[in-house]
Short mmCIF file of C-alpha atoms and ligand atoms in Angstrom, two decimals:
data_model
loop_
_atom_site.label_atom_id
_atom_site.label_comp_id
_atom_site.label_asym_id
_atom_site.label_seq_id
_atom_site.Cartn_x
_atom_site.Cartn_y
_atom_site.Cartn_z
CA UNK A 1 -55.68 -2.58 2.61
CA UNK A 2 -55.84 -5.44 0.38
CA UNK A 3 -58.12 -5.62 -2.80
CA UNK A 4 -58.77 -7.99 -5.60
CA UNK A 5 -57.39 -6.64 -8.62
CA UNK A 6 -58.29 -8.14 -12.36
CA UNK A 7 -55.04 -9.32 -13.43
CA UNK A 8 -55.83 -9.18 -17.34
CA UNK A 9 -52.78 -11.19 -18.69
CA UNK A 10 -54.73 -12.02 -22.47
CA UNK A 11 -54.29 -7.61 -22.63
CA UNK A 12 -50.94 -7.74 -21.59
CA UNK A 13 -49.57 -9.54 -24.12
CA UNK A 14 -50.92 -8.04 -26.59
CA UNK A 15 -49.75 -4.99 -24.91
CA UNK A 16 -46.45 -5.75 -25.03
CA UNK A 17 -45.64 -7.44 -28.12
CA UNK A 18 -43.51 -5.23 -29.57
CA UNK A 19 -41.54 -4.83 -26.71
CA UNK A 20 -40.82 -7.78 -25.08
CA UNK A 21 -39.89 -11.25 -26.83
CA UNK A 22 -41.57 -14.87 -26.78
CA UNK A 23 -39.05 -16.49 -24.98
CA UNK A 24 -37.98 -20.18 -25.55
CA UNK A 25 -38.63 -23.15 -23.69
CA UNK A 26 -35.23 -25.41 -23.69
CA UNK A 27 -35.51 -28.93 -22.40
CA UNK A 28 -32.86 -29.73 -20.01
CA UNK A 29 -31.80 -33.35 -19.90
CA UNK A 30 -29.62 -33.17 -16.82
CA UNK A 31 -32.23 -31.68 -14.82
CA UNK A 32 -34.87 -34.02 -16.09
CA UNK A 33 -32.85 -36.98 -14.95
CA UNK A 34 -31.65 -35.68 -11.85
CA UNK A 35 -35.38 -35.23 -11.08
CA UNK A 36 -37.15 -38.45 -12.69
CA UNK A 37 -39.29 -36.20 -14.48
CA UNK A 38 -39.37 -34.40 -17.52
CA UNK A 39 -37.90 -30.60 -17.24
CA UNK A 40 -37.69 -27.22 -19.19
CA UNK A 41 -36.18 -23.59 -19.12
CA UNK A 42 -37.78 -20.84 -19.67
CA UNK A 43 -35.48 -18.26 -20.67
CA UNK A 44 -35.89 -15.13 -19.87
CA UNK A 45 -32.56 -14.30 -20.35
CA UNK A 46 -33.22 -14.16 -23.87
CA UNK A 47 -34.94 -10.45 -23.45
CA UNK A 48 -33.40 -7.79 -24.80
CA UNK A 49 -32.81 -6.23 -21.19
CA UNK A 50 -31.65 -9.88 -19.90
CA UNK A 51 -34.33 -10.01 -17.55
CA UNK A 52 -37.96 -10.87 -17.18
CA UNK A 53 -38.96 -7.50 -15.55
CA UNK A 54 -39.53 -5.96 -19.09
CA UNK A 55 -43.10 -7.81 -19.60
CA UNK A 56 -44.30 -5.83 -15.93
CA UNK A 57 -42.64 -2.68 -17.38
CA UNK A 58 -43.89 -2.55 -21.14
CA UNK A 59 -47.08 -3.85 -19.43
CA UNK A 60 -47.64 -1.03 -16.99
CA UNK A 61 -46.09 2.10 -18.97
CA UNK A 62 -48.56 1.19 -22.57
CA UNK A 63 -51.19 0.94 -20.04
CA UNK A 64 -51.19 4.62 -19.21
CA UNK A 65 -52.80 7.21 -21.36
CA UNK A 66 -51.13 8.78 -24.05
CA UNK A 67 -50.95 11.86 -21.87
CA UNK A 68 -49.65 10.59 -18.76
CA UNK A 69 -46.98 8.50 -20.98
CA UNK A 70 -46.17 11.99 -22.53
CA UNK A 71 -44.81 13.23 -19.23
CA UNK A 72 -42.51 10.47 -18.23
CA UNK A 73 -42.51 7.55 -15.83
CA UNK A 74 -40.03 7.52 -12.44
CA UNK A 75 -38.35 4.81 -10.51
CA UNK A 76 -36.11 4.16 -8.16
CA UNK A 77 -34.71 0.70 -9.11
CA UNK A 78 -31.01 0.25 -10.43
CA UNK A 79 -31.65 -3.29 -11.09
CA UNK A 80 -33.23 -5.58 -13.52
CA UNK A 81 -36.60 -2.86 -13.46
CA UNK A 82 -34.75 -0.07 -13.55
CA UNK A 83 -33.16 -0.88 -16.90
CA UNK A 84 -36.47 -2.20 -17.85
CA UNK A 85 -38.13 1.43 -17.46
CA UNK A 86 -35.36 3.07 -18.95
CA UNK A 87 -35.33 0.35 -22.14
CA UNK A 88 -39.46 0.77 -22.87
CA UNK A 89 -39.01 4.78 -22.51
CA UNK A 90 -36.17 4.83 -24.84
CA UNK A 91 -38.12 2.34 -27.37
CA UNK A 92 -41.44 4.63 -26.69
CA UNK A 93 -39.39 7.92 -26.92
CA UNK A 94 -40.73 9.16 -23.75
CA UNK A 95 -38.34 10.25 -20.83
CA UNK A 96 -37.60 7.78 -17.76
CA UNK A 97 -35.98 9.43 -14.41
CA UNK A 98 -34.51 7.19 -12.38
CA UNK A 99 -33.72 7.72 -8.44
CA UNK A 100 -30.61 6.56 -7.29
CA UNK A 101 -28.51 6.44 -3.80
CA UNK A 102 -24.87 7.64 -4.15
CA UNK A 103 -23.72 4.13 -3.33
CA UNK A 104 -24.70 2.82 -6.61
CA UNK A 105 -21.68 1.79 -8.76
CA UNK A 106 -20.89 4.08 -11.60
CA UNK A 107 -21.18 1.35 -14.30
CA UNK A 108 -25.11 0.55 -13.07
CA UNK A 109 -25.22 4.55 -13.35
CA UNK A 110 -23.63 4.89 -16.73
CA UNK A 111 -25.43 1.67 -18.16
CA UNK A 112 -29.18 3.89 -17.26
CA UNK A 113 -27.50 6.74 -18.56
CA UNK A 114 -26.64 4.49 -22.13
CA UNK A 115 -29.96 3.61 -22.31
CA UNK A 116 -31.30 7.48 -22.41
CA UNK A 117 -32.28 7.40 -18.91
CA UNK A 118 -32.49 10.91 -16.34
CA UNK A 119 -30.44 9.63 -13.23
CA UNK A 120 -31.25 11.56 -10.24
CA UNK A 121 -28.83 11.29 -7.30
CA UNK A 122 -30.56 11.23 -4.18
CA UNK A 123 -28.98 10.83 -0.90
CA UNK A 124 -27.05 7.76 0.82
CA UNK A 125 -29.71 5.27 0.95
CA UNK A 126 -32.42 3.58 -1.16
CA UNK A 127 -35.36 4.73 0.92
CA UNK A 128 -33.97 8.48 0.09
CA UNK A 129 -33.57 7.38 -3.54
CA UNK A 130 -37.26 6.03 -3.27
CA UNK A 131 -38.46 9.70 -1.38
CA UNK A 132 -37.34 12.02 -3.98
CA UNK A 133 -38.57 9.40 -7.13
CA UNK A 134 -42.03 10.44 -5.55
CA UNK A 135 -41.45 14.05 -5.17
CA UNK A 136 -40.52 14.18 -8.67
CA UNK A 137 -43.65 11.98 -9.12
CA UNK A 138 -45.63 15.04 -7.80
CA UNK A 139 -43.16 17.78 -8.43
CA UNK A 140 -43.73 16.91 -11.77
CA UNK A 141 -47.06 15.43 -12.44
CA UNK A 142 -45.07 11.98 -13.79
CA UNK A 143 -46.20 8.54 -13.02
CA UNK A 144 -43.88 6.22 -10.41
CA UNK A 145 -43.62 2.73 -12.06
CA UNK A 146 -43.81 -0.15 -9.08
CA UNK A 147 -41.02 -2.86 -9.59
CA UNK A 148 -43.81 -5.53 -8.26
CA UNK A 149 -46.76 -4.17 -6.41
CA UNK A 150 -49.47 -3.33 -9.55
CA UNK A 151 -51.96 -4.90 -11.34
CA UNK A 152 -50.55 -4.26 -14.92
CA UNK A 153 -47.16 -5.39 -13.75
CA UNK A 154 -48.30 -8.79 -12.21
CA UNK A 155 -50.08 -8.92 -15.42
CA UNK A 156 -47.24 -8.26 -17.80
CA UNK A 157 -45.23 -10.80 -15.67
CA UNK A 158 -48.22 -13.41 -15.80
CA UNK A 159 -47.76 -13.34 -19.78
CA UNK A 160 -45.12 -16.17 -18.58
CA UNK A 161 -47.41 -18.31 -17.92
CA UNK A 162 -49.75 -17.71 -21.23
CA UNK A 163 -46.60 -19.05 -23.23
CA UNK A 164 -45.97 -21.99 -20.97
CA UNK A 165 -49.83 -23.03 -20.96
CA UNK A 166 -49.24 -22.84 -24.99
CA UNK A 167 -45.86 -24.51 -25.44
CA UNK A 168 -46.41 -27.36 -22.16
CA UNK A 169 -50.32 -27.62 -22.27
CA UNK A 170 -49.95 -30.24 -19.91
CA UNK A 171 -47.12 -28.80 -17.37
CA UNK A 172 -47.73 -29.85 -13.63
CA UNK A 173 -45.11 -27.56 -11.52
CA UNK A 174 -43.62 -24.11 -12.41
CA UNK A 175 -40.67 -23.21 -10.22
CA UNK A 176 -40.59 -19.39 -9.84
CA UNK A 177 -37.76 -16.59 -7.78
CA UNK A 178 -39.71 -15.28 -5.49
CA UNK A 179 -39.08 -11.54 -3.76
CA UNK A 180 -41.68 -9.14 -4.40
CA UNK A 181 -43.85 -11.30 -5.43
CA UNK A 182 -44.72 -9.76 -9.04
CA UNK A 183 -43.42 -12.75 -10.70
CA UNK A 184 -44.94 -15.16 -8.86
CA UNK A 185 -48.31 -13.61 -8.36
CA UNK A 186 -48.40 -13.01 -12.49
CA UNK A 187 -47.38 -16.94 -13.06
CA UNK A 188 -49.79 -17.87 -10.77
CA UNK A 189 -52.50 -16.30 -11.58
CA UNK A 190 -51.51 -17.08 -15.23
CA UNK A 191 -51.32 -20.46 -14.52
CA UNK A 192 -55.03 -20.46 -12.68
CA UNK A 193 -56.39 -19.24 -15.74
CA UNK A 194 -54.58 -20.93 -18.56
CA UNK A 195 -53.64 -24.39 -17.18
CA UNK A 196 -55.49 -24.81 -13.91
CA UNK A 197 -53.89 -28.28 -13.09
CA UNK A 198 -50.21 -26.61 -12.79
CA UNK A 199 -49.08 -25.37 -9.44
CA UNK A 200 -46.56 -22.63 -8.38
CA UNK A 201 -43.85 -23.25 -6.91
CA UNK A 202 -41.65 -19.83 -5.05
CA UNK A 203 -38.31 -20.06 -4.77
CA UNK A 204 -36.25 -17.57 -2.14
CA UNK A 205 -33.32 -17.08 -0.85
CA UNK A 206 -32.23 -18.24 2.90
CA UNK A 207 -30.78 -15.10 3.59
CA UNK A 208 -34.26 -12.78 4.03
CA UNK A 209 -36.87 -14.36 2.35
CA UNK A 210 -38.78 -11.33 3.13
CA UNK A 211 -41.94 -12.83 1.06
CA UNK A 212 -41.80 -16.09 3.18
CA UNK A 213 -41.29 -14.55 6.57
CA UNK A 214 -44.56 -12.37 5.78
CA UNK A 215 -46.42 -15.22 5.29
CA UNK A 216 -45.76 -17.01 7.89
CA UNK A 217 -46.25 -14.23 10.08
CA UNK A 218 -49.63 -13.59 8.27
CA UNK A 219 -48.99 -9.68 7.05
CA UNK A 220 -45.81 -8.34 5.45
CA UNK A 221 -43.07 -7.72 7.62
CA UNK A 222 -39.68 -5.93 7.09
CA UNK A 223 -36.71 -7.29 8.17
CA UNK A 224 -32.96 -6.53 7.31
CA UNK A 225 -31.08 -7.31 3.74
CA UNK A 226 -27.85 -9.16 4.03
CA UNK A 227 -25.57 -9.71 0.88
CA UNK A 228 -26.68 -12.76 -1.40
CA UNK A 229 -25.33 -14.13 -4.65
CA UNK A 230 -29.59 -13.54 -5.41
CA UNK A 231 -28.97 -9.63 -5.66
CA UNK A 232 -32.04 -9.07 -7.32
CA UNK A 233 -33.96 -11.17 -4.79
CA UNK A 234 -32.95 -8.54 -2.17
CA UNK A 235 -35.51 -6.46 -0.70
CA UNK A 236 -38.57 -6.00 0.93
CA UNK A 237 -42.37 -6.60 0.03
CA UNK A 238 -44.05 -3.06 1.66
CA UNK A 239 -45.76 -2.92 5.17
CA UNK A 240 -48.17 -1.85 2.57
CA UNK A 241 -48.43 -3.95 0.18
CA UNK A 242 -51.86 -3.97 -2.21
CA UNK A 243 -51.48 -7.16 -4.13
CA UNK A 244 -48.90 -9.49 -3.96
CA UNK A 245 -48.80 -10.53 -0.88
CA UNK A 246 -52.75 -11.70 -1.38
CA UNK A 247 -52.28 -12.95 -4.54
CA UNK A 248 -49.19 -15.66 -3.13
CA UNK A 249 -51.00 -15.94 -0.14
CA UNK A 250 -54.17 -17.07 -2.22
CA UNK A 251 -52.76 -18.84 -5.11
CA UNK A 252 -49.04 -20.71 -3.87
CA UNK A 253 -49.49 -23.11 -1.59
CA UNK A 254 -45.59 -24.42 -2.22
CA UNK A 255 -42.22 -22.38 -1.19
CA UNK A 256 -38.55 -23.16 -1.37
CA UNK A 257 -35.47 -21.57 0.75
CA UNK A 258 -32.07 -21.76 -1.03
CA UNK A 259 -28.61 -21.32 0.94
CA UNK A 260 -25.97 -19.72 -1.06
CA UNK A 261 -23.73 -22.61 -1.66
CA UNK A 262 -27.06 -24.27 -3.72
CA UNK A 263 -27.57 -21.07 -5.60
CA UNK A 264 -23.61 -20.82 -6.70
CA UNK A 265 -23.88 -24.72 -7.76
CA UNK A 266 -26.83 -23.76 -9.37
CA UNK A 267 -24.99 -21.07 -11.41
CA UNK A 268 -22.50 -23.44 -12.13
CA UNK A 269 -24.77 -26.25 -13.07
CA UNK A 270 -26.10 -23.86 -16.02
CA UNK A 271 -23.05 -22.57 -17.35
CA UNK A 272 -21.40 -26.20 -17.42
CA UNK A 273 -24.69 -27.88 -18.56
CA UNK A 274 -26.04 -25.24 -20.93
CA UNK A 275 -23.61 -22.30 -21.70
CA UNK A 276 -25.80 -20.37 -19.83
CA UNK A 277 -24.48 -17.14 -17.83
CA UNK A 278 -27.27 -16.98 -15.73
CA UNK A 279 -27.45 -14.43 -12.34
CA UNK A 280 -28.26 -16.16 -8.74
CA UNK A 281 -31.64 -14.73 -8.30
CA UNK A 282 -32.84 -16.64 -11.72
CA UNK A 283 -30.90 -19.62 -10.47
CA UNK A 284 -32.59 -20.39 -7.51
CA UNK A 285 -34.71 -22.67 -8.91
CA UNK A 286 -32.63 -25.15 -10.50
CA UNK A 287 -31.41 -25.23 -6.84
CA UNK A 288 -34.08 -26.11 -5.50
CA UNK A 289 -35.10 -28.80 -7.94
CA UNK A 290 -31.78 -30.07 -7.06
CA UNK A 291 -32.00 -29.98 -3.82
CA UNK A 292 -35.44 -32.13 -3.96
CA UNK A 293 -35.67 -36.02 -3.83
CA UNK A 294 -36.03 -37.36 -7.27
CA UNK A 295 -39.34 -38.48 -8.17
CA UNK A 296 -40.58 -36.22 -5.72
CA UNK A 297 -41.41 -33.55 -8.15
CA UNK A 298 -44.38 -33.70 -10.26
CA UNK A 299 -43.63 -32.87 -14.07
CA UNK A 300 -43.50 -31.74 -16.25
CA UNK A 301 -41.46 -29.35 -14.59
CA UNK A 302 -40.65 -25.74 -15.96
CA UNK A 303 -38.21 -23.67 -14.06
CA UNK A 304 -38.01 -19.89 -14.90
CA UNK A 305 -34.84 -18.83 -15.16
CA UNK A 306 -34.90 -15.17 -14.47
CA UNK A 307 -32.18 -12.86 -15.69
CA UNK A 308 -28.81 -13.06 -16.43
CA UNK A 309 -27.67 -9.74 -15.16
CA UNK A 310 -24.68 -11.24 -12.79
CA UNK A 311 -22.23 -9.07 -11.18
CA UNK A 312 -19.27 -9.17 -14.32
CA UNK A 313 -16.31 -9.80 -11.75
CA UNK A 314 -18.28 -12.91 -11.47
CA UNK A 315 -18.25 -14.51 -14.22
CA UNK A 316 -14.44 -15.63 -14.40
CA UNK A 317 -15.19 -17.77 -10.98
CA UNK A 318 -18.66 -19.37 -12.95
CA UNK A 319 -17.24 -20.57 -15.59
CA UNK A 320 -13.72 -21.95 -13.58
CA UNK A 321 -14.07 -24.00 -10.83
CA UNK A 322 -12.87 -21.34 -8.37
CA UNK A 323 -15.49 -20.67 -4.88
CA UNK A 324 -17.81 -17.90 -5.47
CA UNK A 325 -15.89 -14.47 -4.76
CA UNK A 326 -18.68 -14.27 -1.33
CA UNK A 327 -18.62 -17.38 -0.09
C1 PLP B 401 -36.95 -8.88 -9.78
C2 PLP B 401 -36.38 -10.21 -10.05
C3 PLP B 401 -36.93 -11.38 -9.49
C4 PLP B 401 -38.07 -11.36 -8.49
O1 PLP B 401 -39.25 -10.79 -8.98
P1 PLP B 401 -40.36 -10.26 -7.97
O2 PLP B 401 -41.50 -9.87 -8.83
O3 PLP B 401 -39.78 -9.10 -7.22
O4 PLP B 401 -40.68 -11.38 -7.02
C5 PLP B 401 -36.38 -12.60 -9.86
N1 PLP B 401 -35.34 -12.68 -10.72
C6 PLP B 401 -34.78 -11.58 -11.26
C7 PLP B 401 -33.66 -11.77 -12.21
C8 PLP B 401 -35.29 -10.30 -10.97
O5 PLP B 401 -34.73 -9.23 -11.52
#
């Protein structure tokens, strides 16, 4: 079941240099004096996909032999990873299939198909989506590229962490979204390696913290999605899973729940206080730094700050002061 994996993050970056950017590290003065402590962004909105999840992608797919990268990669993700695939295949010139359900909104379909992607529509549901991404996988000797659940993803997504050690050498607490675990488990281990006297701190969402509920129950468990402004925190960990759930379980002793009136002031909070257009999974935690006592927090305090992939019919109620369109 569960196994140790090296997590080399030093190869990773390297790795994916070319791919993914250095992203900057924006001190936020609000935030610092709501929380008596001194507090940064990191912005991985700044990618060139608008989302972290192309440091676990570019990680994974330049790990692979030239061979096996010859003959495509496969997913079954519409979100922040599946663009991610799709982006480092197009920039590598090597074909990326991507599994869909036929619920999934033609402008996620025709933004895959922009980027060069093969969109394969595969029955009503995501599990169906996620069975015939591994046929193909076998079908057609390509290799299936985890959103979360692999070594050279956690490592691509621990390169976080490198740049923090570098730019914050003395940063205390790292506030991280937390669903699969990838991003977490990379920063974490990161963290252990390149500034050992920082903690993690994993941030989900009240409605099915998935990664929480495991824990507490001591071995994944699956339980139902329900809609959340933190779309991309949606989802389950694997009755399966190989490595993140050990690698939280191991390295994070500190987690957050956010309702969804915290995560939409959250949005809000970043738009008025930076300009930033910034989706609710990467929001959650500026919630929950707002949510804490101040002083209560030890800083220097980074907060990653995910994506900014929101839902467009969205953005007209972030930046007014009208209620978000679900609550
Ligand atoms: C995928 C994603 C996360 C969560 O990452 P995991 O590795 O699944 O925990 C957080 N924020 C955004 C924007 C994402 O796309």
């Amino acid at each position: 079941m569960s196994s140790t994996p090296e997590i080399d993050i030093v190869a990773a970056r390297q790795r994916i240099s070319g791919i993914a950017v250095r992203t900057p590290l924006v001190p936020s003065l609000p935030l610092s004096e709501a929380a008596g402590t001194d507090v940064y962004l990191k912005l991985e909105t700044t990618q060139p996909t608008a989302a972290f999840k192309l440091r676990g992608a570019a990680s994974k797919i330049l790990s692979l032999p030239e061979e096996d990268r010859a003959a495509g990669v496969v997913t079954a993700s519409t979100g922040n990873h599946g663009r991610a695939v799709a982006y480092v295949a197009r920039r590598l010139g090597i074909e990326a299939t991507v599994c869909i359900s036929d619920g999934v909104p033609p402008g996620k379909v025709a933004a895959l198909r922009d980027l060069g992607a093969r969109v394969v529509v595969a029955g009503a549901s995501q599990t169906e989506a996620m069975r015939r991404a591994f046929e193909i996988v076998e079908e057609e000797n390509r290799t299936f590229i985890h959103p979360f659940d692999d070594p050279e993803v956690i490592a691509g997504q621990g390169t976080i962490a490198a740049e923090i050690a570098e730019d914050l050498p003395d940063v205390a607490t790292v506030f991280v979204p937390l669903s699969g675990g990838g991003l977490l488990s990379g920063i974490a281990e990161g963290l252990r390696q390149f500034s050992p006297g920082a903690e993690a701190v994993g941030v989900s969402m009240t409605r099915v913290p998935v990664m929480y509920m495991s824990l507490q129950a001591g071995h994944p468990v699956d339980a139902p999605e329900e809609e959340t402004l933190a779309d991309s925190l949606r989802g389950g960990i694997e009755l399966d899973n190989r490595y993140t759930f050990d690698l939280v379980r191991r390295l994070v002793q500190q987690f957050v729940l956010v309702d969804e009136e915290e995560i939409w002031e959250a949005m809000r909070f970043l738009f008025r206080e930076h300009r930033l257009i910034v989706e609710g999974g990467a929001a959650v935690g500026v919630a929950a730094l707002l949510a804490r006592r101040p002083g209560s927090v030890r800083g220097p305090v980074v907060i990653v700050i995910s994506g900014a992939n929101v839902e467009p019919s969205y953005v007209a109620a972030l930046v007014s002061a009208a209620p978000a369109p679900t609550l």
